[in-house]
PDB file of C-alpha atoms and ligand atoms in Angstrom:
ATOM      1  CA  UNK A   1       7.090  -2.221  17.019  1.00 94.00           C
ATOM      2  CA  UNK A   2       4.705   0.319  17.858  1.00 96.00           C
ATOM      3  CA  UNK A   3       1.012  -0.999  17.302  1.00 97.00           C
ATOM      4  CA  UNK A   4      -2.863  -0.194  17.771  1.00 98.00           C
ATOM      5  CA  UNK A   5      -4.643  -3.151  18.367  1.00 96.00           C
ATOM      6  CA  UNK A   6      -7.758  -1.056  17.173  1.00 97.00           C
ATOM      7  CA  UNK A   7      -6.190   0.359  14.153  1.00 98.00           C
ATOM      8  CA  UNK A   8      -7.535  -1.832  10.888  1.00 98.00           C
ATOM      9  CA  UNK A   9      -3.850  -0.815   9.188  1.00 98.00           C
ATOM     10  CA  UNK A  10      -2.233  -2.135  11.992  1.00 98.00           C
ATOM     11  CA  UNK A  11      -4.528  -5.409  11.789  1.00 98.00           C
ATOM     12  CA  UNK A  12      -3.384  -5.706   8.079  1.00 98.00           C
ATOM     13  CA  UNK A  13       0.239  -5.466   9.347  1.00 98.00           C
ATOM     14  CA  UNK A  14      -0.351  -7.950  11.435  1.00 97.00           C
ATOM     15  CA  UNK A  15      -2.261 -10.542   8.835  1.00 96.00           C
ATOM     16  CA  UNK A  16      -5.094 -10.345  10.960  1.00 97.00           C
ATOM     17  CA  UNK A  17      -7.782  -9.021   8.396  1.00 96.00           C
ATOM     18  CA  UNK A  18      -6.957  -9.532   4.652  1.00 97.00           C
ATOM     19  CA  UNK A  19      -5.260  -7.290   1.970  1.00 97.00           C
ATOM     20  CA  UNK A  20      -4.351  -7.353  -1.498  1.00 98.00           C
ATOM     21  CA  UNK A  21      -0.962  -7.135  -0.981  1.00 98.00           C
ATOM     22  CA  UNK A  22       2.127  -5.474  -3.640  1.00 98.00           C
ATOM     23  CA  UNK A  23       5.074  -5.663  -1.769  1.00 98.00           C
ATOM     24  CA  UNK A  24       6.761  -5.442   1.751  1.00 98.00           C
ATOM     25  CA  UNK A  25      10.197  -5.179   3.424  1.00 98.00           C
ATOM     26  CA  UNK A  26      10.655  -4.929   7.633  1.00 98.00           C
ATOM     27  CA  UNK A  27       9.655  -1.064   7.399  1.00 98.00           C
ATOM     28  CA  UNK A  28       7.139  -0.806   5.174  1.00 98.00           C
ATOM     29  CA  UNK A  29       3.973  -2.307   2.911  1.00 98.00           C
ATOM     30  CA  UNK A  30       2.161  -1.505   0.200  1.00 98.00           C
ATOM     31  CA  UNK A  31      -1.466  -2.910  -1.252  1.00 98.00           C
ATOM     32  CA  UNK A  32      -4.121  -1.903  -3.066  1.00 98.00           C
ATOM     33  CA  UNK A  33      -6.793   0.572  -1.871  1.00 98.00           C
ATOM     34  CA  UNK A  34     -10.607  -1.283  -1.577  1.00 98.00           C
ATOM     35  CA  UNK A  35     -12.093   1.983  -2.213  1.00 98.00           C
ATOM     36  CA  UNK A  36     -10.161   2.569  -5.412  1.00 98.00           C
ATOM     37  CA  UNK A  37     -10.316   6.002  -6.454  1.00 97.00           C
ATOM     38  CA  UNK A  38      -9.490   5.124  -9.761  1.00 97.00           C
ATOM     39  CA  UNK A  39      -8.058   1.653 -11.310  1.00 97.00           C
ATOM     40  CA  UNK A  40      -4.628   0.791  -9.574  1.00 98.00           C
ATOM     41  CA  UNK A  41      -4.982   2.875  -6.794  1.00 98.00           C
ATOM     42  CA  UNK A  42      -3.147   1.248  -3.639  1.00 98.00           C
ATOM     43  CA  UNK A  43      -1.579   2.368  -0.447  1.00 98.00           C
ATOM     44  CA  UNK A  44       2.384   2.338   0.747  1.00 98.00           C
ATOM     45  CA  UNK A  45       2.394   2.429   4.644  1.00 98.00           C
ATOM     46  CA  UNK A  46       4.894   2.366   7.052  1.00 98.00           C
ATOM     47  CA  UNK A  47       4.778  -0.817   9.683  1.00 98.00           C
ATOM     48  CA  UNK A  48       4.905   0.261  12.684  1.00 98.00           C
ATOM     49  CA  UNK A  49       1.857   2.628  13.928  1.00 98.00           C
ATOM     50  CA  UNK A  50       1.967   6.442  13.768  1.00 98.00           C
ATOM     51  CA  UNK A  51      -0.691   8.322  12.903  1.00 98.00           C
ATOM     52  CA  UNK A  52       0.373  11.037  10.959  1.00 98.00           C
ATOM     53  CA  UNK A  53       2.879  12.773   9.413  1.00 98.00           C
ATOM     54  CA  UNK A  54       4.023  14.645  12.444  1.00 98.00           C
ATOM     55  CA  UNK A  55       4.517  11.248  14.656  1.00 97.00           C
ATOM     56  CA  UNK A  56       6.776   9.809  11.804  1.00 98.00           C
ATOM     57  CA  UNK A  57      10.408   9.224  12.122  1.00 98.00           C
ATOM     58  CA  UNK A  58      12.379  10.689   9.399  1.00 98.00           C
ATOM     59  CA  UNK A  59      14.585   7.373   8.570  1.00 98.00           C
ATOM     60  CA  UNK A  60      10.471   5.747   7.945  1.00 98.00           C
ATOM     61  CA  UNK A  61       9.332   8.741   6.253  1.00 98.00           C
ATOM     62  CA  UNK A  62      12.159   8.119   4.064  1.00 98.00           C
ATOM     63  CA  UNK A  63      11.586   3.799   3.576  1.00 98.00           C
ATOM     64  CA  UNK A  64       7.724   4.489   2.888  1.00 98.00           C
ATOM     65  CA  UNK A  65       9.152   7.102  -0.040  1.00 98.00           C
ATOM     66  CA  UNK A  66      11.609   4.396  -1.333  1.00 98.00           C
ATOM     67  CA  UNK A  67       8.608   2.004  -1.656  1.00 98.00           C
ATOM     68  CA  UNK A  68       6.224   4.333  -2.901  1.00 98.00           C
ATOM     69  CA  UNK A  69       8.721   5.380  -5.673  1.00 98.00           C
ATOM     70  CA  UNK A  70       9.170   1.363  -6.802  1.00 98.00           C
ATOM     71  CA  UNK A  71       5.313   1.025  -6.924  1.00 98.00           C
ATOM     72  CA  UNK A  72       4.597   4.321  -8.303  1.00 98.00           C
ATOM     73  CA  UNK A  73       6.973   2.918 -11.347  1.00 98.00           C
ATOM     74  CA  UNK A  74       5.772  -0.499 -11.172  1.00 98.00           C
ATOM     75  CA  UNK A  75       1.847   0.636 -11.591  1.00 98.00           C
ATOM     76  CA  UNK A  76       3.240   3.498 -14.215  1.00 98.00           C
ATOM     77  CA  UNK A  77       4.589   0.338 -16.346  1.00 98.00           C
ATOM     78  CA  UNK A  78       1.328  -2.070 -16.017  1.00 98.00           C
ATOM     79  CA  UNK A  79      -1.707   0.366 -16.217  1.00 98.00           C
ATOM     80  CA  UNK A  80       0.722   3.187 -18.583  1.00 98.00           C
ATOM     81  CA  UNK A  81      -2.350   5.983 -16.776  1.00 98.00           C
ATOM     82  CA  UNK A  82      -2.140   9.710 -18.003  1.00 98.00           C
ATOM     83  CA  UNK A  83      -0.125  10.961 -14.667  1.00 98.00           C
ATOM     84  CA  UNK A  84       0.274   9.601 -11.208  1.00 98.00           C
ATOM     85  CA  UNK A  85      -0.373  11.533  -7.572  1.00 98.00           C
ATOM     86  CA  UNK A  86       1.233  10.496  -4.634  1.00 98.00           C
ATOM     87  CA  UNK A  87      -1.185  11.739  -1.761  1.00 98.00           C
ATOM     88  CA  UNK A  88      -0.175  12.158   2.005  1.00 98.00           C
ATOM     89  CA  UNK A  89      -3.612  13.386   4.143  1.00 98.00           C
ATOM     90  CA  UNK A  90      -2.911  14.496   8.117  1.00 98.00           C
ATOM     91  CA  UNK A  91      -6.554  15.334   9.752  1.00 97.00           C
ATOM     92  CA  UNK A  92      -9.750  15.346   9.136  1.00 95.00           C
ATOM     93  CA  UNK A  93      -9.128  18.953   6.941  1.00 95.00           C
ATOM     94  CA  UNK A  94      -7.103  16.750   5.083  1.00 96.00           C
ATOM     95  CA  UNK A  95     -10.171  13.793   4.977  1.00 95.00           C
ATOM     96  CA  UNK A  96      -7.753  11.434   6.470  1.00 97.00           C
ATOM     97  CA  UNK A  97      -9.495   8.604   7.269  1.00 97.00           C
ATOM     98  CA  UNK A  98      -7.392   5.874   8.843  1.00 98.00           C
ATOM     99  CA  UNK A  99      -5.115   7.700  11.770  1.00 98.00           C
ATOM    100  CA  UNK A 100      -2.133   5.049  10.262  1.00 98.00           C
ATOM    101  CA  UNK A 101       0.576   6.838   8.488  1.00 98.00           C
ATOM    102  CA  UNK A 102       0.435   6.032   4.833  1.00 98.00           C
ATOM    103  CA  UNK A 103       0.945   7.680   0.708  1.00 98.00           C
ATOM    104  CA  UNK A 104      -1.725   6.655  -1.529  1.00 98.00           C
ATOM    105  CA  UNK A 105      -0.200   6.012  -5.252  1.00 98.00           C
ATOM    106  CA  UNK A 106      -3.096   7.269  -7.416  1.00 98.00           C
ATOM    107  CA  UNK A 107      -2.965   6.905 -10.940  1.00 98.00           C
ATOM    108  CA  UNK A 108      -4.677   9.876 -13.003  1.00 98.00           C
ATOM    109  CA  UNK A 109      -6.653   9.744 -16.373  1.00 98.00           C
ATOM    110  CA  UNK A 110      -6.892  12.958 -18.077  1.00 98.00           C
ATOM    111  CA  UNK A 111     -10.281  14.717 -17.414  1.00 97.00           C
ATOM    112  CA  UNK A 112     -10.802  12.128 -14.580  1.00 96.00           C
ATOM    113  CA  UNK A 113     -12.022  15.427 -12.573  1.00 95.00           C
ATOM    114  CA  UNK A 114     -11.039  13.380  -9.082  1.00 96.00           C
ATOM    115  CA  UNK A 115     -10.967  16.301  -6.373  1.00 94.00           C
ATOM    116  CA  UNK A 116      -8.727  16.376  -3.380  1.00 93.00           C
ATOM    117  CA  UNK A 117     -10.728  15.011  -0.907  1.00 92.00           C
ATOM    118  CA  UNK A 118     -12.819  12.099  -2.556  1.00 94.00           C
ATOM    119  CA  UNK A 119     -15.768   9.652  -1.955  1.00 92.00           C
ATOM    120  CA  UNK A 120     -14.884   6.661  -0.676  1.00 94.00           C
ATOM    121  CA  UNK A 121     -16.679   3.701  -2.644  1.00 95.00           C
ATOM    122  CA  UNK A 122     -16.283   0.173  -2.415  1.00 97.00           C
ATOM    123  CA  UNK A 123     -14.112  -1.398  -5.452  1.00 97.00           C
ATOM    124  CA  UNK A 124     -14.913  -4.492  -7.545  1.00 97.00           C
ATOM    125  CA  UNK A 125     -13.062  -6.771  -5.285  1.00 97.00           C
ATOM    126  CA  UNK A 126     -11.902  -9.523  -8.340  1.00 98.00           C
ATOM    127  CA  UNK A 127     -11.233  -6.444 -10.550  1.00 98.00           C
ATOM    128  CA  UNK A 128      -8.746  -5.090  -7.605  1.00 98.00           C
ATOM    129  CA  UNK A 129      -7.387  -8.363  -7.290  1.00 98.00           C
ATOM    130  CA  UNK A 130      -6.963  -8.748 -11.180  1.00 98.00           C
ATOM    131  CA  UNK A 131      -5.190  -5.082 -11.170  1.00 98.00           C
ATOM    132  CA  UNK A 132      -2.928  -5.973  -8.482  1.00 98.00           C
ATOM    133  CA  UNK A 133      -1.578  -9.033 -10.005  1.00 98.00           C
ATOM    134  CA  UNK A 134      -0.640  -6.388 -12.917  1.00 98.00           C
ATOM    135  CA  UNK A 135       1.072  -4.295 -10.916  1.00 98.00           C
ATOM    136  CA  UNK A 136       3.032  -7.475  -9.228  1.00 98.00           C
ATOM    137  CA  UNK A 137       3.967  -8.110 -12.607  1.00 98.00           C
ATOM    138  CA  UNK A 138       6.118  -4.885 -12.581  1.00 98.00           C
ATOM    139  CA  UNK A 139       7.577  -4.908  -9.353  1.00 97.00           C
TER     140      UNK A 139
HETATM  141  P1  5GP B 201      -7.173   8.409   4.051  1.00 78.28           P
HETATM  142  O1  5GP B 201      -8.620   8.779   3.887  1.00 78.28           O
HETATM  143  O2  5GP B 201      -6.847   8.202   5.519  1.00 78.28           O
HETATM  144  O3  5GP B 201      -6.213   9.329   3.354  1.00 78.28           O
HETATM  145  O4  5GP B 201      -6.993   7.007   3.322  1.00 78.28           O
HETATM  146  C1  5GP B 201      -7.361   5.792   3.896  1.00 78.28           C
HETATM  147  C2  5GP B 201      -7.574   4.828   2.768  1.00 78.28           C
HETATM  148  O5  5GP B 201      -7.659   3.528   3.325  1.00 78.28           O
HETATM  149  C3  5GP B 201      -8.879   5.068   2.005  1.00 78.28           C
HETATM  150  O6  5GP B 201      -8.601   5.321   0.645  1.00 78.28           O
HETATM  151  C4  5GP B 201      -9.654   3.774   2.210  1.00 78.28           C
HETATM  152  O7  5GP B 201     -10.338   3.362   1.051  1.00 78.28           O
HETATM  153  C5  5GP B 201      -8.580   2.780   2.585  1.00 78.28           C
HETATM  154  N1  5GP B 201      -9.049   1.711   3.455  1.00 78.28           N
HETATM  155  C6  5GP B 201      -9.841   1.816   4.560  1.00 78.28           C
HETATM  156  N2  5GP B 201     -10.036   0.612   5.111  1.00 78.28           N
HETATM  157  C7  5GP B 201      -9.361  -0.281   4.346  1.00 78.28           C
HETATM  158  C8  5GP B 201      -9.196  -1.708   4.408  1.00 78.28           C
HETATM  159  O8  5GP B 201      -9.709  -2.400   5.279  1.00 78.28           O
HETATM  160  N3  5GP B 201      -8.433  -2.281   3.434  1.00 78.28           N
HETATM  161  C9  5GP B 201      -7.849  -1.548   2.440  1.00 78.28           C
HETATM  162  N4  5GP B 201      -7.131  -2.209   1.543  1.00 78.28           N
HETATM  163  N5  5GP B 201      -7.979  -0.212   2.351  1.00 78.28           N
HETATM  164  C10 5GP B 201      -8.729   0.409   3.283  1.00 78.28           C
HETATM  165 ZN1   ZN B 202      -2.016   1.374  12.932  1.00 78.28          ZN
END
């Protein structure tokens, strides 16, 4: 599998640094954001290292969709939010910030005013633990 020993996606692949995890199969994995934009926000990424969209094979492209889709649903059903993104960011025009192919599920409230490109801020780490154990619940 391709890998980045420098990459800190890869290094969560690989158990090496901690995650909250969701869910995983041989292609793909999915756990929650630290930096939450807002409450339930978490990340589907594909396994092996590519760093953008461009670099991705289509038959991966199309296993990180299948998962996002079943935790899209699953945090839909625990945190019931106003709407739901999926957001895919190539670049730094794009503010992507870790060169490690990945969708971020991002559940909306209404007049939430989050923007494109966000801040990134450091979560309540036992409140993203709490949410993701909610989200588990559904998957
Ligand atoms: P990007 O800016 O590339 O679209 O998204 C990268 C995301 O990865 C950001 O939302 C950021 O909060 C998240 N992130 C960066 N480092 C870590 C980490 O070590 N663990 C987790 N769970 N998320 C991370
Ligand atoms: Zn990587």
């Amino acid at each position: 599998m391709q890998t980045d020993p420098n990459c800190i996606f890869c290094k969560i692949v690989a158990g090496q640094i901690p995650s909250f995890k969701l869910t995983e199969d041989a292609a793909t994995l999915a756990f929650m954001d630290i930096n939450p934009a807002n409450e339930g926000h978490c990340l589907v990424i594909a396994k092996p290292h590519h760093p953008t969209l461009y670099d991705m094979p289509p038959e991966l492209l199309a296993a990180v969709s299948v998962t996002a889709l079943k935790v899209a649903k699953a945090v839909n059903a625990a945190l019931k939010p106003d709407g739901l993104n999926l957001v895919q960011s190539n670049g730094p025009g794009a503010a992507q910030s870790v060169p490690h192919f990945h969708v971020h599920v991002l559940p909306r409230r209404l007049g939430d005013k989050l923007p494109l490109n966000w801040e990134l801020k450091p979560g309540d780490r036992a409140a993203i633990a709490a949410t993701a154990e909610r989200i588990k619940a559904k998957l």
